[in-house]
Structure formats: C-alpha cells, structure tokens
Short mmCIF file of C-alpha atoms and ligand atoms in Angstrom, two decimals:
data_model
loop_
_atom_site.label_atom_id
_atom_site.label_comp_id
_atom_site.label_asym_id
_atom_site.label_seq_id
_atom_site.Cartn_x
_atom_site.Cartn_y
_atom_site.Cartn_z
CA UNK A 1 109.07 21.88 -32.12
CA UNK A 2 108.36 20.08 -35.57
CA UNK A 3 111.56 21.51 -37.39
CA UNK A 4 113.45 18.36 -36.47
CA UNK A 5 113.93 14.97 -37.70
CA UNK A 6 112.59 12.27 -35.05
CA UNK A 7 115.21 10.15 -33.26
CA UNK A 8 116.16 6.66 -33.70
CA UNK A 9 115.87 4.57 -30.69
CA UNK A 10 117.33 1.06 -31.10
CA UNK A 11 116.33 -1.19 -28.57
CA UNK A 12 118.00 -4.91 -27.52
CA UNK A 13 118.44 -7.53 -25.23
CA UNK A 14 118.15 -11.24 -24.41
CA UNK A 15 114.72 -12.82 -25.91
CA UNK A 16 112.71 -13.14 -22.34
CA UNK A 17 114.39 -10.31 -20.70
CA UNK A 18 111.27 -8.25 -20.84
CA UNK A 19 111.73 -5.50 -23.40
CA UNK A 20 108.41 -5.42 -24.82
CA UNK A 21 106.89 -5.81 -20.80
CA UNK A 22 108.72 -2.40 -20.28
CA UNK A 23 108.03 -0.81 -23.53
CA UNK A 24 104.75 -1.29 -24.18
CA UNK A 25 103.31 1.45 -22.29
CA UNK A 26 105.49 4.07 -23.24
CA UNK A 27 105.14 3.66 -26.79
CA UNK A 28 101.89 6.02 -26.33
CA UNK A 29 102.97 7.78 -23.40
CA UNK A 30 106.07 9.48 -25.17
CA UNK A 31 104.32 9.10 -29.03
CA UNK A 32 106.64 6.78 -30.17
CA UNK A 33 106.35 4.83 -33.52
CA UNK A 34 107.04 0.92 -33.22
CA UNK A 35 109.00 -0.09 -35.89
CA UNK A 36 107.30 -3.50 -37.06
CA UNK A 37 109.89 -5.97 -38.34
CA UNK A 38 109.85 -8.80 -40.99
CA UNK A 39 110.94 -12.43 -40.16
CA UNK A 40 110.38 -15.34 -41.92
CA UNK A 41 109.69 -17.10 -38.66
CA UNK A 42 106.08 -18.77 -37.63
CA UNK A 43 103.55 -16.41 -35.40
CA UNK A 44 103.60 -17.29 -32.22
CA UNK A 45 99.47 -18.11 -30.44
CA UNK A 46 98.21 -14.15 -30.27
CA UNK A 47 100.91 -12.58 -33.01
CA UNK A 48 99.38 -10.89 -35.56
CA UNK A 49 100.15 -10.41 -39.29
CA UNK A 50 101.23 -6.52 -39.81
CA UNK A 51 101.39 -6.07 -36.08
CA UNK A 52 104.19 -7.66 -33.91
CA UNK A 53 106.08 -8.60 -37.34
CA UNK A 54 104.81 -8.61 -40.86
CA UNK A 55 105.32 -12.70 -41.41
CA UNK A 56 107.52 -13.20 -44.65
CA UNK A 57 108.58 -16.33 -46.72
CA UNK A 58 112.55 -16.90 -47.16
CA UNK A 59 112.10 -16.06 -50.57
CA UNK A 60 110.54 -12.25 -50.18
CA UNK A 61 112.91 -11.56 -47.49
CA UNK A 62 116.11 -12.53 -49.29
CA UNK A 63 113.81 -10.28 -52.19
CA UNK A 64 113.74 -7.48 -49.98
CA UNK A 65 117.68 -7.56 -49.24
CA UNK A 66 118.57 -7.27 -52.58
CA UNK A 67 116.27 -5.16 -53.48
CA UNK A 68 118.10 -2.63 -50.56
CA UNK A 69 114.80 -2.48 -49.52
CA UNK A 70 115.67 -3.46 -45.44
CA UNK A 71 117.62 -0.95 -42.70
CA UNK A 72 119.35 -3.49 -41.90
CA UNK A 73 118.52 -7.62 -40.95
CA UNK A 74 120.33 -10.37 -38.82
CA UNK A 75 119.90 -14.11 -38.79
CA UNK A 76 118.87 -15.20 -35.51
CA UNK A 77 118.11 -18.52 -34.62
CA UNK A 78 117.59 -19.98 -38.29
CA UNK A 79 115.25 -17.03 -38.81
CA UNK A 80 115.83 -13.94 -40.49
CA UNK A 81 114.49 -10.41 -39.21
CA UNK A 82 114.99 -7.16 -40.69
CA UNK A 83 113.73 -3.38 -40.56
CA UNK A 84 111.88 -2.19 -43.20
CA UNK A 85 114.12 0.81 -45.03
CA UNK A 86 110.99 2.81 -46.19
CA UNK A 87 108.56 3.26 -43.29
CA UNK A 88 111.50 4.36 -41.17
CA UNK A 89 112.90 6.89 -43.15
CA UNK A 90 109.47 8.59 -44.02
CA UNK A 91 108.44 8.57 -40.04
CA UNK A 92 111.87 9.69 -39.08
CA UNK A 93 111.38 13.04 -41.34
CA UNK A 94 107.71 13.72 -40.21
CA UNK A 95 109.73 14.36 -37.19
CA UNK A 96 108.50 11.21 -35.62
CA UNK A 97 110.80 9.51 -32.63
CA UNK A 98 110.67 5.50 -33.67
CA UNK A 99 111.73 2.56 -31.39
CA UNK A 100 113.85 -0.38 -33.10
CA UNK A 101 113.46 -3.54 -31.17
CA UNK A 102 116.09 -5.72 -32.92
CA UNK A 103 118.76 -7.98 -31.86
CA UNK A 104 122.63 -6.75 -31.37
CA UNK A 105 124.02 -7.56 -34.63
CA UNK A 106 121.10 -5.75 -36.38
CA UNK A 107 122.06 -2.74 -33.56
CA UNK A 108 125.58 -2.88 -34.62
CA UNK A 109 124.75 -2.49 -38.45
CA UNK A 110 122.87 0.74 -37.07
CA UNK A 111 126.02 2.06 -34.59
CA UNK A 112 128.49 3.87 -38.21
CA UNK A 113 125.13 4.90 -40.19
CA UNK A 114 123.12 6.94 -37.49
CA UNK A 115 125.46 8.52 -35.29
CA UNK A 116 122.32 10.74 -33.82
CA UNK A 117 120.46 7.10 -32.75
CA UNK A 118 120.44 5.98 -29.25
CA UNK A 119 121.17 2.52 -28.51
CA UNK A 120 119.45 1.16 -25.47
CA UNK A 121 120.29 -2.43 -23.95
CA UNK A 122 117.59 -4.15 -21.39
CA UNK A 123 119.98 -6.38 -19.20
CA UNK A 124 118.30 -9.02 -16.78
CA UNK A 125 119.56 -9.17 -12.86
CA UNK A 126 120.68 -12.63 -13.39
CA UNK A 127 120.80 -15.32 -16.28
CA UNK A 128 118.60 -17.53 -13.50
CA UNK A 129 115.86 -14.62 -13.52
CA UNK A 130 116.33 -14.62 -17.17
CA UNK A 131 115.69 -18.29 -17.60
CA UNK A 132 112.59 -17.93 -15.40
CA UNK A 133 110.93 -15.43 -17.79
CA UNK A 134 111.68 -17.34 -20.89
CA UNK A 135 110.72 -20.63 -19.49
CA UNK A 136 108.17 -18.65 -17.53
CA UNK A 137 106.70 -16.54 -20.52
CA UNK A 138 105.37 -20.38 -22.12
CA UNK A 139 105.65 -19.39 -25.67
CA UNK A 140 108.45 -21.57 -26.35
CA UNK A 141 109.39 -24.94 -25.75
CA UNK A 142 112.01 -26.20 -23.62
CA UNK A 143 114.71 -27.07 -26.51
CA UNK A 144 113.75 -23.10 -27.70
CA UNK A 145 114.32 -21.83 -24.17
CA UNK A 146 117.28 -23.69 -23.82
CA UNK A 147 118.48 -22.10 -27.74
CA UNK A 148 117.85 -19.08 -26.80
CA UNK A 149 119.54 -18.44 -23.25
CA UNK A 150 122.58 -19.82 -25.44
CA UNK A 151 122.54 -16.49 -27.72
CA UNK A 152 121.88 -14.63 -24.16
CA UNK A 153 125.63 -14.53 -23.12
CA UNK A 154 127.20 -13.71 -26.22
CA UNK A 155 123.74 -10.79 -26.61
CA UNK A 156 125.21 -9.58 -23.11
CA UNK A 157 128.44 -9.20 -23.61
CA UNK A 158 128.05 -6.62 -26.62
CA UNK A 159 125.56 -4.71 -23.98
CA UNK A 160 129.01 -2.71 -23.62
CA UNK A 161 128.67 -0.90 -27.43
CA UNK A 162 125.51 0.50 -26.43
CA UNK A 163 124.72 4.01 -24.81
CA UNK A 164 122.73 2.81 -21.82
CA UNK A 165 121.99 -0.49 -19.76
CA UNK A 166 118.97 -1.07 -17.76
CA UNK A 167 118.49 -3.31 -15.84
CA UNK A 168 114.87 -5.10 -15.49
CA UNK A 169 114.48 -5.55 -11.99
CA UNK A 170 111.45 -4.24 -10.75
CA UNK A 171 109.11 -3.76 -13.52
CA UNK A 172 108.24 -0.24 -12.81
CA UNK A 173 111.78 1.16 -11.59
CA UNK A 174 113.53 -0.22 -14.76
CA UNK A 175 110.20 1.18 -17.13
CA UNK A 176 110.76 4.35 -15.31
CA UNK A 177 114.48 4.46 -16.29
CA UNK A 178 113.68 3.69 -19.48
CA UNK A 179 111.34 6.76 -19.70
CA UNK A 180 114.41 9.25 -18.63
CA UNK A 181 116.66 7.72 -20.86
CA UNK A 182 114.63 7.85 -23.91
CA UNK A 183 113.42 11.72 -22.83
CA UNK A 184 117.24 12.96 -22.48
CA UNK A 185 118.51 11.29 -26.17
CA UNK A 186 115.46 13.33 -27.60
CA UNK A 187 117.44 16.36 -26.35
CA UNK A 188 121.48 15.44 -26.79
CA UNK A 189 123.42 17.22 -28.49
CA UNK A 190 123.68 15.20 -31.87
CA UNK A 191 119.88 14.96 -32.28
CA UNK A 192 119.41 19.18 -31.75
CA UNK A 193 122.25 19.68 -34.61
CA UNK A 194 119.20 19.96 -37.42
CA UNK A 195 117.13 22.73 -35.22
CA UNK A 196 120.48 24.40 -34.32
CA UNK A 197 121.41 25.14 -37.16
CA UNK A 198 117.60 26.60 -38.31
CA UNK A 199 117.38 28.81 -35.04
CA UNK A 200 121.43 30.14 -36.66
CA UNK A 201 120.30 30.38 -40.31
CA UNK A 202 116.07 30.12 -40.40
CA UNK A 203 114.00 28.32 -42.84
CA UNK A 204 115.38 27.96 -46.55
P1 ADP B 1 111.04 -9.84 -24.34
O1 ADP B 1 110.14 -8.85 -25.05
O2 ADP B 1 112.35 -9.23 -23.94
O3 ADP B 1 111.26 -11.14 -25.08
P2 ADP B 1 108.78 -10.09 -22.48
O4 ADP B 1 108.40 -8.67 -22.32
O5 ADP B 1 107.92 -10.97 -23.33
O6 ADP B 1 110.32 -10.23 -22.96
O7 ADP B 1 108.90 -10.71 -21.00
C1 ADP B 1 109.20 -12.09 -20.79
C2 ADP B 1 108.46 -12.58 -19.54
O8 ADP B 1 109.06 -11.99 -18.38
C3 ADP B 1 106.99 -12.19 -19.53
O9 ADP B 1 106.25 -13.28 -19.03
C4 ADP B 1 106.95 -10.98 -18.57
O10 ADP B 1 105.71 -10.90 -17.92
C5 ADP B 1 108.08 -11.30 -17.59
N1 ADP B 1 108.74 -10.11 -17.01
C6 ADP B 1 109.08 -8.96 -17.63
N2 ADP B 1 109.72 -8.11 -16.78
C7 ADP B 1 109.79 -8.75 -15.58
C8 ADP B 1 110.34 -8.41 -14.29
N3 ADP B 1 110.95 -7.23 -14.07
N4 ADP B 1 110.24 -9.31 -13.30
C9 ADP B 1 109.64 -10.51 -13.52
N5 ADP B 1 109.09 -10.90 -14.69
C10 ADP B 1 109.17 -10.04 -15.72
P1 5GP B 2 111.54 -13.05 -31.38
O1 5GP B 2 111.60 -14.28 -32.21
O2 5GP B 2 111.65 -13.34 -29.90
O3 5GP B 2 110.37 -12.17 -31.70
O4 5GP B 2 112.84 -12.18 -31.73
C1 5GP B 2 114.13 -12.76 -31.70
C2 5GP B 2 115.18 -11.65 -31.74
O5 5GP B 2 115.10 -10.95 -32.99
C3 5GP B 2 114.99 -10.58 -30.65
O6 5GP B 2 116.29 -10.26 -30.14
C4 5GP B 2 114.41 -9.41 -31.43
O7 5GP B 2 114.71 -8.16 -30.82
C5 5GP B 2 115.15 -9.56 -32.74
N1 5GP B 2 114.52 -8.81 -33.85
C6 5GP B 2 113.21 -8.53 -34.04
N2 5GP B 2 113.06 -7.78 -35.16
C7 5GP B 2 114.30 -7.58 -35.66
C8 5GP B 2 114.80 -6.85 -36.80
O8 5GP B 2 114.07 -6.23 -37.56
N3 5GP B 2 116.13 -6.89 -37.00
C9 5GP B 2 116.99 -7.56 -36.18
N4 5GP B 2 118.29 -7.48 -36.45
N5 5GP B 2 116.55 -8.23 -35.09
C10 5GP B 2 115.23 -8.25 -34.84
#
C-alpha cells in the first residue's frame, strides 16, 4: 500500500526517561525514518555529527528560522533544537512513516498543523526512577541532572495533550506498547483519509 502519505509520529518525554532505550529497535523493525534534529548544543562523548543531531552554531540556526527552513524548534535548556522542514516533508510523501523525538513545546507547535500525526508521550513510574536514569545514564553532570529533572514536571504535566502515555517500566513491556501504539495510528482513521478517497475516485 504505497498510495499514502507516511505518518507523523511525534515522540516526547522527560530527558532520561528512556525514549531512545525503547525506540531504538523499532526504528528498523517497523521501517521508520528518524528524524535527525539540529541544536546548537555541544555533542555529547559517542554523538555523532549528521547522526543523533546535525551540530549547528547559534547563528545558522537562528538562519534556518528565518529562512522558514525548520518544522518547528523550541529552546530548551539555553539550547535551541529544531526539525528540519525539508527532509520531513519529502520522506512523508514517499509514503515513509517518520518518528519526531522532540520536546513538548516543539510537540505542541505540531498538535493545529498535522491533525493526521500521532503524539506519543514516554512517562517514567516515578520522578525517583527518573532521577536514577539521568543521574544513572552519566552523560551529564550533577548541576545538568539536577536542570533537567526541573523541566521534568512541567514536561509531565502537558503528557495530558498527547494521544497516548506509556509508561517505561519494564523495558520490554513498555517497547512492546510502544510497538501497538505506533502500528494502530498507521491505520486510524485520519491517516487512511488519502487512500480512501483513491479506492472512491482512483488515480488522477
Ligand atoms: P532518553 O532518550 O529519554 O533521554 P535514554 O534512552 O538515554 O533516555 O535512557 C536513560 C537511561 O535510562 C539509560 O541509561 C537507559 O539504559 C536507562 N533506562 C531506559 N529504560 C529503562 C527502564 N525501563 N528501566 C531502567 N532503566 C532504563
Ligand atoms: P538532549 O539534549 O537530551 O538530546 O535533548 C533535550 C530535549 O530536546 C529532549 O526533550 C529532546 O527530545 C528535545 N529535542 C530534540 N530534538 C528536538 C527538536 O528538533 N525540536 C524540539 N522541539 N525538541 C527537540
């Protein structure tokens, strides 16, 4: 079925919470297209350039903004991170499904202008769990930790605009609802409108 547009799958929660832990995998298993983002922060040991995030200066970001050139982009921790317009668009009409992992204001940009997206939040069991990965994960230092389980209260609270919560648990249990959810938005309602209507009136 290649008469379709791909769907958008945007894809939040609290830094440490283990989105890309539960993600990972099923990027190839369901044929999904990562989005990668810009952000004018540094690499972190073991990021690289094109792959995790395509590593920008202030100055070409705020170039890209005006230029339209970015889905949409949020300030997050004195950073700035955005989705590039372009390579979205173009995989989205091959009829290829691509994941968004972006931060809830970024999401909410996303919510008027693609009412066929699906908006998935990764909620942890407890902010003390959550704490544990961050801390736990050692990419960041303690003042960085302690930043960013500030943002993870206020990220939490706007879980309630998306379409689905799940909750990382158990690694495989919350990967495996992950996997249903994303499988049943490929078939809703909004996303079949394109292929209805060619099944009602064929090709042009
Ligand atoms: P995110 O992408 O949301 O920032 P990561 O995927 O990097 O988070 O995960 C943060 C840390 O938490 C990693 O060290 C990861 O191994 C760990 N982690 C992920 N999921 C779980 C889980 N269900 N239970 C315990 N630890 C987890
Ligand atoms: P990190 O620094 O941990 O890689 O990311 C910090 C936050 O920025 C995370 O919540 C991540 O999902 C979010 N983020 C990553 N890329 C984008 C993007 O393109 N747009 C927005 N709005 N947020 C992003």
């Amino acid at each position: 079925m290649t008469n379709k547009e791909g769907l958008l799958i945007v894809y939040s929660g609290p830094s440490g919470v283990g989105k890309g832990t539960l993600i990972a995998p099923l990027i190839e298993e369901l044929g999904m297209t990562f989005s990668v983002s810009l952000t004018t922060r540094s690499p972190r040991p073991g990021e690289e350039q094109g792959k995790s995030y395509h590593f920008v200066s202030q100055a070409e970001f705020e170039r890209m903004v005006d230029a339209g050139d970015l889905l949409e982009y949020a300030r997050y921790n004195q950073n700035y991170y955005g989705t590039p317009r372009r390579a979205v668009e173009q995989t989205l009409q091959q009829g290829r499904d691509v994941l968004l992992e972006i931060d809830v204001q970024g999401a909410m940009q996303l919510r008027r202008s693609f009412p066929a997206a699906v908006f998935i939040f990764v909620m942890p069991p407890s902010l003390e769990a959550l704490w544990d990965r961050l801390a736990g994960r050692g990419t960041e230092g303690a003042e960085e930790v302690a930043r960013r389980m500030a943002f993870a209260k206020g990220e939490i609270a706007m879980s309630q605009y998306y379409d689905f919560i799940i909750v990382n648990d158990q690694i495989e249990r919350a990967r495996a609802q992950l996997r249903a959810v994303i499988e049943a938005s490929r078939v809703r309602a909004p996303h079949m409108k394109k292929f209805v209507e060619e099944v009602l009136h064929g090709h042009a």
